[in-house]
């Protein structure tokens, strides 16, 4: 069975990029009158405690969402020098929407605005559910037994009945049975852990199949940017897929630090952890580019860890 547990990573910089983009998409797509089917192929546990054992072990939220909530200084302090005062720029609307979702789950944080009061972090299922209207449906797939149990329990507490379905199934396979959706409007989030090398090939095969079944769906893929050929190829393959199918696409990426290996004083190699990640969207709404154009520079300013911090935003079709 897989060892990846999203709880270790909840609220990290990849989640900030992923969930800000997801919120911008959900906000736009649920404005229409026709029913939307949302399919989350790799749902995770749904909710995470930032003060729980898993998240405390790795502290990834400290370099992600918790850092986002602190105003950045204009320039990092030079040795022996002082940091320049915090930049008082309001958050970009897409980031403000992200913070508002966090506030809705954290009453104490909503009241104080203090990052230390952020206790609960929502995974993609809770973000998606929040934006649904009565006619929309949400299908969630999670294969890990423990995360599936947590997800079922967390969703059960919402008392939303059959509007949200949770299944312990392979999300890549399950997606096929839901396309095309009844009202011919769908958004699919495909967010594997890429713990198994074959996940990269499965993502492109799954997206190719999905576009054949339902060309106008909005398909959203999160991917890690790491020095590994499969990871490097994935956005390129998705772009080719979209172009060949005559669909529009958008690729947004966030780098927070260098991907170079370093060594410590004893000569031991230090791996940098995840330095960057991206979101590839096929058939993005026309509003997404503008939303991210404002949000990404602020993510870099607040989450960047060294001079390699940067963002990418390209689109086509
Ligand atoms: N989408 C979640 C979020 O944003 O909160 C995080 C998902 S996490 C990156 C990936 C999840 O996929 C893990 O919980 C893992 O157990 C699950 N998983 C792995 N392979 C799967 C498969 N083939 N089908 C469904 N779930 C799978």
CSV table of C-alpha atoms and ligand atoms in Angstrom, one decimal:
chain,number,residue,atom,x,y,z
A,1,UNK,CA,0.0,0.0,0.0
A,2,UNK,CA,1.1,3.6,-0.5
A,3,UNK,CA,3.1,5.4,2.2
A,4,UNK,CA,2.1,8.9,1.0
A,5,UNK,CA,-0.2,10.7,3.4
A,6,UNK,CA,-1.2,14.2,2.5
A,7,UNK,CA,-1.5,15.2,6.2
A,8,UNK,CA,2.3,15.5,6.2
A,9,UNK,CA,2.2,18.1,3.5
A,10,UNK,CA,-1.1,19.9,4.2
A,11,UNK,CA,-0.9,23.6,3.7
A,12,UNK,CA,2.6,23.5,2.0
A,13,UNK,CA,3.5,25.8,-0.9
A,14,UNK,CA,2.1,23.3,-3.4
A,15,UNK,CA,-1.2,23.4,-1.6
A,16,UNK,CA,-1.2,27.2,-1.7
A,17,UNK,CA,-0.9,27.1,-5.5
A,18,UNK,CA,-3.2,24.2,-6.0
A,19,UNK,CA,-6.0,25.4,-3.7
A,20,UNK,CA,-5.9,29.0,-4.8
A,21,UNK,CA,-6.3,27.9,-8.4
A,22,UNK,CA,-9.0,25.4,-7.4
A,23,UNK,CA,-11.0,28.1,-5.6
A,24,UNK,CA,-10.7,30.5,-8.6
A,25,UNK,CA,-12.0,27.7,-10.8
A,26,UNK,CA,-14.8,26.7,-8.5
A,27,UNK,CA,-15.9,30.2,-8.0
A,28,UNK,CA,-16.2,30.8,-11.7
A,29,UNK,CA,-17.7,27.5,-12.8
A,30,UNK,CA,-20.4,27.4,-10.2
A,31,UNK,CA,-21.8,30.8,-11.3
A,32,UNK,CA,-23.6,29.3,-14.3
A,33,UNK,CA,-27.2,28.1,-14.2
A,34,UNK,CA,-26.5,24.6,-15.5
A,35,UNK,CA,-25.5,21.8,-13.0
A,36,UNK,CA,-21.8,21.1,-12.6
A,37,UNK,CA,-20.3,17.7,-11.9
A,38,UNK,CA,-17.0,17.9,-10.0
A,39,UNK,CA,-14.8,14.8,-9.9
A,40,UNK,CA,-11.8,14.7,-7.6
A,41,UNK,CA,-9.8,11.6,-8.6
A,42,UNK,CA,-7.4,11.7,-5.7
A,43,UNK,CA,-9.3,13.3,-2.8
A,44,UNK,CA,-7.1,12.7,0.3
A,45,UNK,CA,-8.7,12.9,3.8
A,46,UNK,CA,-10.6,16.2,3.2
A,47,UNK,CA,-9.6,18.0,6.3
A,48,UNK,CA,-6.3,18.3,8.2
A,49,UNK,CA,-5.3,19.6,11.6
A,50,UNK,CA,-2.3,21.9,11.4
A,51,UNK,CA,-1.6,21.2,15.1
A,52,UNK,CA,-1.9,17.4,14.6
A,53,UNK,CA,0.9,14.8,14.7
A,54,UNK,CA,1.4,14.5,11.0
A,55,UNK,CA,1.6,18.1,10.1
A,56,UNK,CA,3.7,19.0,13.1
A,57,UNK,CA,6.2,16.4,12.1
A,58,UNK,CA,7.1,18.0,8.9
A,59,UNK,CA,5.9,21.6,9.5
A,60,UNK,CA,5.4,22.1,5.8
A,61,UNK,CA,2.6,24.6,6.4
A,62,UNK,CA,5.1,26.8,8.1
A,63,UNK,CA,6.8,27.3,4.6
A,64,UNK,CA,3.3,27.5,2.9
A,65,UNK,CA,0.0,28.8,4.1
A,66,UNK,CA,1.3,30.1,7.4
A,67,UNK,CA,4.0,32.1,5.7
A,68,UNK,CA,1.5,33.4,3.2
A,69,UNK,CA,-0.4,35.0,6.1
A,70,UNK,CA,2.6,37.0,7.2
A,71,UNK,CA,3.3,40.2,5.3
A,72,UNK,CA,6.6,40.0,3.3
A,73,UNK,CA,9.5,42.3,3.9
A,74,UNK,CA,10.6,44.2,0.8
A,75,UNK,CA,14.1,42.8,1.0
A,76,UNK,CA,15.5,40.0,3.1
A,77,UNK,CA,17.9,41.4,5.8
A,78,UNK,CA,21.6,41.5,4.9
A,79,UNK,CA,24.0,40.0,7.4
A,80,UNK,CA,24.2,42.4,10.3
A,81,UNK,CA,21.5,44.6,8.6
A,82,UNK,CA,17.9,45.2,9.3
A,83,UNK,CA,14.9,43.9,7.3
A,84,UNK,CA,13.0,46.6,5.4
A,85,UNK,CA,9.5,47.2,6.7
A,86,UNK,CA,6.6,44.9,5.7
A,87,UNK,CA,5.0,45.6,2.4
A,88,UNK,CA,1.5,46.7,3.0
A,89,UNK,CA,-0.1,45.6,-0.3
A,90,UNK,CA,-3.6,44.0,-0.1
A,91,UNK,CA,-3.8,40.4,-1.1
A,92,UNK,CA,-4.7,39.6,-4.7
A,93,UNK,CA,-8.4,38.7,-5.0
A,94,UNK,CA,-7.7,35.0,-5.6
A,95,UNK,CA,-5.5,34.8,-2.5
A,96,UNK,CA,-8.1,36.7,-0.5
A,97,UNK,CA,-10.7,34.1,-1.6
A,98,UNK,CA,-8.3,31.4,-0.4
A,99,UNK,CA,-7.8,33.1,3.0
A,100,UNK,CA,-11.6,33.5,3.2
A,101,UNK,CA,-12.1,29.8,2.8
A,102,UNK,CA,-9.6,29.2,5.6
A,103,UNK,CA,-11.5,31.7,7.8
A,104,UNK,CA,-14.8,29.9,7.2
A,105,UNK,CA,-13.3,26.8,8.9
A,106,UNK,CA,-11.3,28.6,11.6
A,107,UNK,CA,-13.5,30.9,13.6
A,108,UNK,CA,-10.7,32.0,15.9
A,109,UNK,CA,-8.5,32.8,12.9
A,110,UNK,CA,-11.4,34.6,11.2
A,111,UNK,CA,-11.7,36.8,14.3
A,112,UNK,CA,-8.0,37.5,15.0
A,113,UNK,CA,-6.4,37.2,11.5
A,114,UNK,CA,-3.4,35.6,13.4
A,115,UNK,CA,-1.7,32.8,11.5
A,116,UNK,CA,-1.2,31.0,14.9
A,117,UNK,CA,-5.0,30.6,15.1
A,118,UNK,CA,-5.2,28.6,11.9
A,119,UNK,CA,-5.8,25.1,13.1
A,120,UNK,CA,-7.9,23.3,10.4
A,121,UNK,CA,-6.7,23.1,6.8
A,122,UNK,CA,-9.2,22.1,4.1
A,123,UNK,CA,-8.2,19.6,1.4
A,124,UNK,CA,-9.6,19.8,-2.1
A,125,UNK,CA,-12.9,18.0,-1.2
A,126,UNK,CA,-13.9,20.6,1.3
A,127,UNK,CA,-12.9,23.4,-1.0
A,128,UNK,CA,-15.0,22.0,-3.8
A,129,UNK,CA,-18.0,21.3,-1.6
A,130,UNK,CA,-18.1,24.8,-0.3
A,131,UNK,CA,-18.8,26.3,-3.7
A,132,UNK,CA,-21.5,23.8,-4.8
A,133,UNK,CA,-25.1,24.9,-5.3
A,134,UNK,CA,-28.1,22.6,-4.9
A,135,UNK,CA,-28.0,21.3,-8.5
A,136,UNK,CA,-24.2,20.4,-8.6
A,137,UNK,CA,-22.6,17.1,-7.7
A,138,UNK,CA,-19.2,16.1,-6.2
A,139,UNK,CA,-17.6,12.7,-6.7
A,140,UNK,CA,-14.6,11.9,-4.5
A,141,UNK,CA,-12.2,9.0,-4.9
A,142,UNK,CA,-9.6,7.9,-2.4
A,143,UNK,CA,-7.8,4.6,-2.3
A,144,UNK,CA,-5.9,4.7,1.0
A,145,UNK,CA,-8.0,2.9,3.7
A,146,UNK,CA,-7.1,5.3,6.5
A,147,UNK,CA,-7.6,8.5,4.4
A,148,UNK,CA,-10.8,7.0,2.9
A,149,UNK,CA,-12.2,6.5,6.4
A,150,UNK,CA,-11.3,10.0,7.5
A,151,UNK,CA,-12.7,11.5,4.3
A,152,UNK,CA,-16.0,9.6,4.7
A,153,UNK,CA,-16.3,10.7,8.3
A,154,UNK,CA,-15.4,14.3,7.5
A,155,UNK,CA,-17.9,14.5,4.6
A,156,UNK,CA,-20.5,12.7,6.6
A,157,UNK,CA,-20.4,15.5,9.2
A,158,UNK,CA,-21.5,18.0,6.5
A,159,UNK,CA,-24.8,16.2,6.2
A,160,UNK,CA,-25.0,17.0,2.5
A,161,UNK,CA,-26.7,13.7,1.5
A,162,UNK,CA,-26.2,12.4,-2.0
A,163,UNK,CA,-24.8,15.6,-3.4
A,164,UNK,CA,-21.4,14.4,-2.4
A,165,UNK,CA,-20.3,10.7,-3.1
A,166,UNK,CA,-17.2,9.2,-1.6
A,167,UNK,CA,-15.8,5.9,-3.0
A,168,UNK,CA,-12.7,3.8,-2.2
A,169,UNK,CA,-11.8,3.3,-5.9
A,170,UNK,CA,-9.0,4.0,-8.3
A,171,UNK,CA,-9.7,7.6,-9.4
A,172,UNK,CA,-8.0,7.1,-12.8
A,173,UNK,CA,-10.4,4.3,-13.6
A,174,UNK,CA,-13.5,5.7,-11.9
A,175,UNK,CA,-13.3,8.9,-13.9
A,176,UNK,CA,-14.3,7.1,-17.1
A,177,UNK,CA,-17.7,6.1,-15.7
A,178,UNK,CA,-18.7,9.8,-15.1
A,179,UNK,CA,-17.8,11.3,-18.5
A,180,UNK,CA,-19.7,12.8,-20.2
A,181,UNK,CA,-21.7,14.1,-17.2
A,182,UNK,CA,-25.5,14.5,-17.3
A,183,UNK,CA,-25.7,18.3,-17.8
A,184,UNK,CA,-22.5,18.3,-19.9
A,185,UNK,CA,-20.5,20.5,-17.5
A,186,UNK,CA,-17.7,19.0,-15.5
A,187,UNK,CA,-14.5,20.0,-13.6
A,188,UNK,CA,-12.0,17.2,-12.9
A,189,UNK,CA,-9.1,17.6,-10.4
A,190,UNK,CA,-6.4,15.0,-10.8
A,191,UNK,CA,-4.0,15.3,-8.0
A,192,UNK,CA,-2.0,12.1,-7.4
A,193,UNK,CA,0.9,11.8,-5.0
A,194,UNK,CA,3.3,10.6,-7.9
A,195,UNK,CA,4.7,8.2,-5.3
A,196,UNK,CA,4.7,5.5,-8.0
A,197,UNK,CA,6.5,6.4,-11.2
A,198,UNK,CA,3.6,5.1,-13.3
A,199,UNK,CA,1.4,7.9,-11.9
A,200,UNK,CA,2.9,10.2,-14.5
A,201,UNK,CA,1.9,8.0,-17.5
A,202,UNK,CA,-1.4,7.3,-15.9
A,203,UNK,CA,-2.2,11.0,-15.6
A,204,UNK,CA,-1.6,11.6,-19.3
A,205,UNK,CA,-3.5,8.5,-20.4
A,206,UNK,CA,-6.4,9.4,-18.1
A,207,UNK,CA,-6.5,13.0,-19.5
A,208,UNK,CA,-6.3,11.7,-23.1
A,209,UNK,CA,-9.2,9.4,-22.5
A,210,UNK,CA,-11.2,12.0,-20.6
A,211,UNK,CA,-10.9,14.5,-23.5
A,212,UNK,CA,-12.0,11.8,-26.0
A,213,UNK,CA,-15.1,11.1,-23.8
A,214,UNK,CA,-15.9,14.7,-23.0
A,215,UNK,CA,-13.9,17.4,-24.9
A,216,UNK,CA,-15.3,20.5,-23.1
A,217,UNK,CA,-14.7,19.5,-19.5
A,218,UNK,CA,-12.3,21.6,-17.4
A,219,UNK,CA,-9.4,19.3,-16.5
A,220,UNK,CA,-7.0,20.3,-13.8
A,221,UNK,CA,-3.7,18.4,-13.0
A,222,UNK,CA,-1.3,19.2,-10.2
A,223,UNK,CA,2.3,18.1,-10.9
A,224,UNK,CA,5.6,18.3,-9.0
A,225,UNK,CA,8.5,20.1,-10.6
A,226,UNK,CA,11.5,17.9,-9.6
A,227,UNK,CA,14.6,16.7,-11.4
A,228,UNK,CA,13.1,13.5,-12.8
A,229,UNK,CA,12.4,13.0,-16.6
A,230,UNK,CA,8.7,11.9,-16.1
A,231,UNK,CA,7.9,15.0,-14.1
A,232,UNK,CA,9.6,17.2,-16.6
A,233,UNK,CA,7.7,15.6,-19.5
A,234,UNK,CA,4.2,15.6,-17.9
A,235,UNK,CA,3.2,19.3,-18.6
A,236,UNK,CA,4.7,19.0,-22.1
A,237,UNK,CA,2.6,15.9,-22.8
A,238,UNK,CA,-0.5,17.6,-21.4
A,239,UNK,CA,0.1,20.6,-23.7
A,240,UNK,CA,0.5,18.4,-26.7
A,241,UNK,CA,-2.7,16.6,-25.8
A,242,UNK,CA,-4.6,19.9,-25.5
A,243,UNK,CA,-3.2,21.3,-28.7
A,244,UNK,CA,-4.0,18.2,-30.7
A,245,UNK,CA,-7.5,18.1,-29.4
A,246,UNK,CA,-7.9,21.8,-30.3
A,247,UNK,CA,-8.5,22.8,-26.6
A,248,UNK,CA,-7.3,25.8,-24.7
A,249,UNK,CA,-4.8,25.3,-21.9
A,250,UNK,CA,-3.0,27.2,-19.1
A,251,UNK,CA,0.1,26.2,-17.1
A,252,UNK,CA,0.9,27.9,-13.9
A,253,UNK,CA,4.0,27.1,-11.8
A,254,UNK,CA,5.4,28.2,-8.5
A,255,UNK,CA,9.1,27.7,-7.5
A,256,UNK,CA,10.0,28.6,-3.9
A,257,UNK,CA,13.7,27.5,-3.9
A,258,UNK,CA,16.5,26.0,-5.8
A,259,UNK,CA,16.3,22.3,-6.7
A,260,UNK,CA,20.1,21.8,-6.3
A,261,UNK,CA,21.3,19.2,-3.8
A,262,UNK,CA,23.6,20.7,-1.1
A,263,UNK,CA,25.9,19.1,1.5
A,264,UNK,CA,26.1,19.8,5.2
A,265,UNK,CA,29.3,20.2,7.3
A,266,UNK,CA,29.8,16.4,7.5
A,267,UNK,CA,29.5,16.1,3.7
A,268,UNK,CA,26.0,14.5,4.0
A,269,UNK,CA,23.8,15.3,1.0
A,270,UNK,CA,20.8,17.4,1.8
A,271,UNK,CA,17.8,17.1,-0.5
A,272,UNK,CA,15.9,20.3,-0.9
A,273,UNK,CA,12.4,18.8,-0.5
A,274,UNK,CA,9.8,19.8,-3.1
A,275,UNK,CA,11.1,23.0,-4.7
A,276,UNK,CA,8.3,23.7,-7.1
A,277,UNK,CA,5.0,22.5,-8.5
A,278,UNK,CA,2.6,23.4,-11.3
A,279,UNK,CA,-1.1,23.3,-12.2
A,280,UNK,CA,-2.0,22.4,-15.8
A,281,UNK,CA,-5.6,23.3,-16.8
A,282,UNK,CA,-7.2,22.2,-20.0
A,283,UNK,CA,-10.2,24.3,-21.0
A,284,UNK,CA,-9.6,27.0,-18.3
A,285,UNK,CA,-12.2,29.7,-17.9
A,286,UNK,CA,-11.1,33.0,-19.5
A,287,UNK,CA,-10.9,34.6,-16.0
A,288,UNK,CA,-8.2,32.2,-14.6
A,289,UNK,CA,-5.2,33.8,-16.3
A,290,UNK,CA,-6.0,37.3,-14.9
A,291,UNK,CA,-6.7,35.8,-11.4
A,292,UNK,CA,-3.3,34.0,-11.3
A,293,UNK,CA,-1.4,36.9,-12.9
A,294,UNK,CA,-2.1,38.9,-9.8
A,295,UNK,CA,-1.8,36.1,-7.3
A,296,UNK,CA,1.4,34.4,-8.4
A,297,UNK,CA,3.9,37.3,-7.8
A,298,UNK,CA,2.5,37.6,-4.3
A,299,UNK,CA,3.0,33.8,-3.7
A,300,UNK,CA,6.6,34.3,-4.8
A,301,UNK,CA,7.1,37.3,-2.6
A,302,UNK,CA,5.7,35.6,0.5
A,303,UNK,CA,6.7,32.0,0.0
A,304,UNK,CA,10.0,32.4,-1.9
A,305,UNK,CA,13.0,30.9,0.1
A,306,UNK,CA,15.9,32.0,-2.1
A,307,UNK,CA,16.8,33.9,-5.2
A,308,UNK,CA,15.5,31.0,-7.4
A,309,UNK,CA,11.9,31.8,-6.3
A,310,UNK,CA,9.8,32.5,-9.3
A,311,UNK,CA,6.5,31.8,-11.1
A,312,UNK,CA,5.5,30.7,-14.6
A,313,UNK,CA,2.3,31.4,-16.4
A,314,UNK,CA,1.7,30.4,-20.0
A,315,UNK,CA,-1.4,29.6,-22.0
A,316,UNK,CA,-2.6,28.8,-25.4
A,317,UNK,CA,-5.4,27.8,-27.7
B,1,LIG,N1,-6.4,16.4,-3.6
B,1,LIG,C1,-6.0,16.4,-2.2
B,1,LIG,C2,-6.1,17.8,-1.7
B,1,LIG,O1,-5.8,18.7,-2.5
B,1,LIG,O2,-6.4,18.0,-0.5
B,1,LIG,C3,-4.7,15.7,-1.9
B,1,LIG,C4,-4.5,14.4,-2.5
B,1,LIG,S1,-3.0,13.6,-2.2
B,1,LIG,C5,-1.8,14.6,-3.1
B,1,LIG,C6,-3.1,12.2,-3.2
B,1,LIG,C7,-4.1,11.1,-2.6
B,1,LIG,O3,-4.4,10.1,-3.6
B,1,LIG,C8,-3.5,10.4,-1.4
B,1,LIG,O4,-4.4,10.5,-0.3
B,1,LIG,C9,-3.5,8.9,-1.9
B,1,LIG,O5,-3.8,8.0,-0.9
B,1,LIG,C10,-4.5,8.9,-3.0
B,1,LIG,N2,-4.4,7.9,-4.0
B,1,LIG,C11,-3.2,7.3,-4.5
B,1,LIG,N3,-3.5,6.6,-5.6
B,1,LIG,C12,-4.8,6.7,-5.9
B,1,LIG,C13,-5.7,6.2,-6.9
B,1,LIG,N4,-5.2,5.5,-7.9
B,1,LIG,N5,-7.0,6.5,-6.8
B,1,LIG,C14,-7.5,7.3,-5.8
B,1,LIG,N6,-6.7,7.8,-4.8
B,1,LIG,C15,-5.4,7.5,-4.8
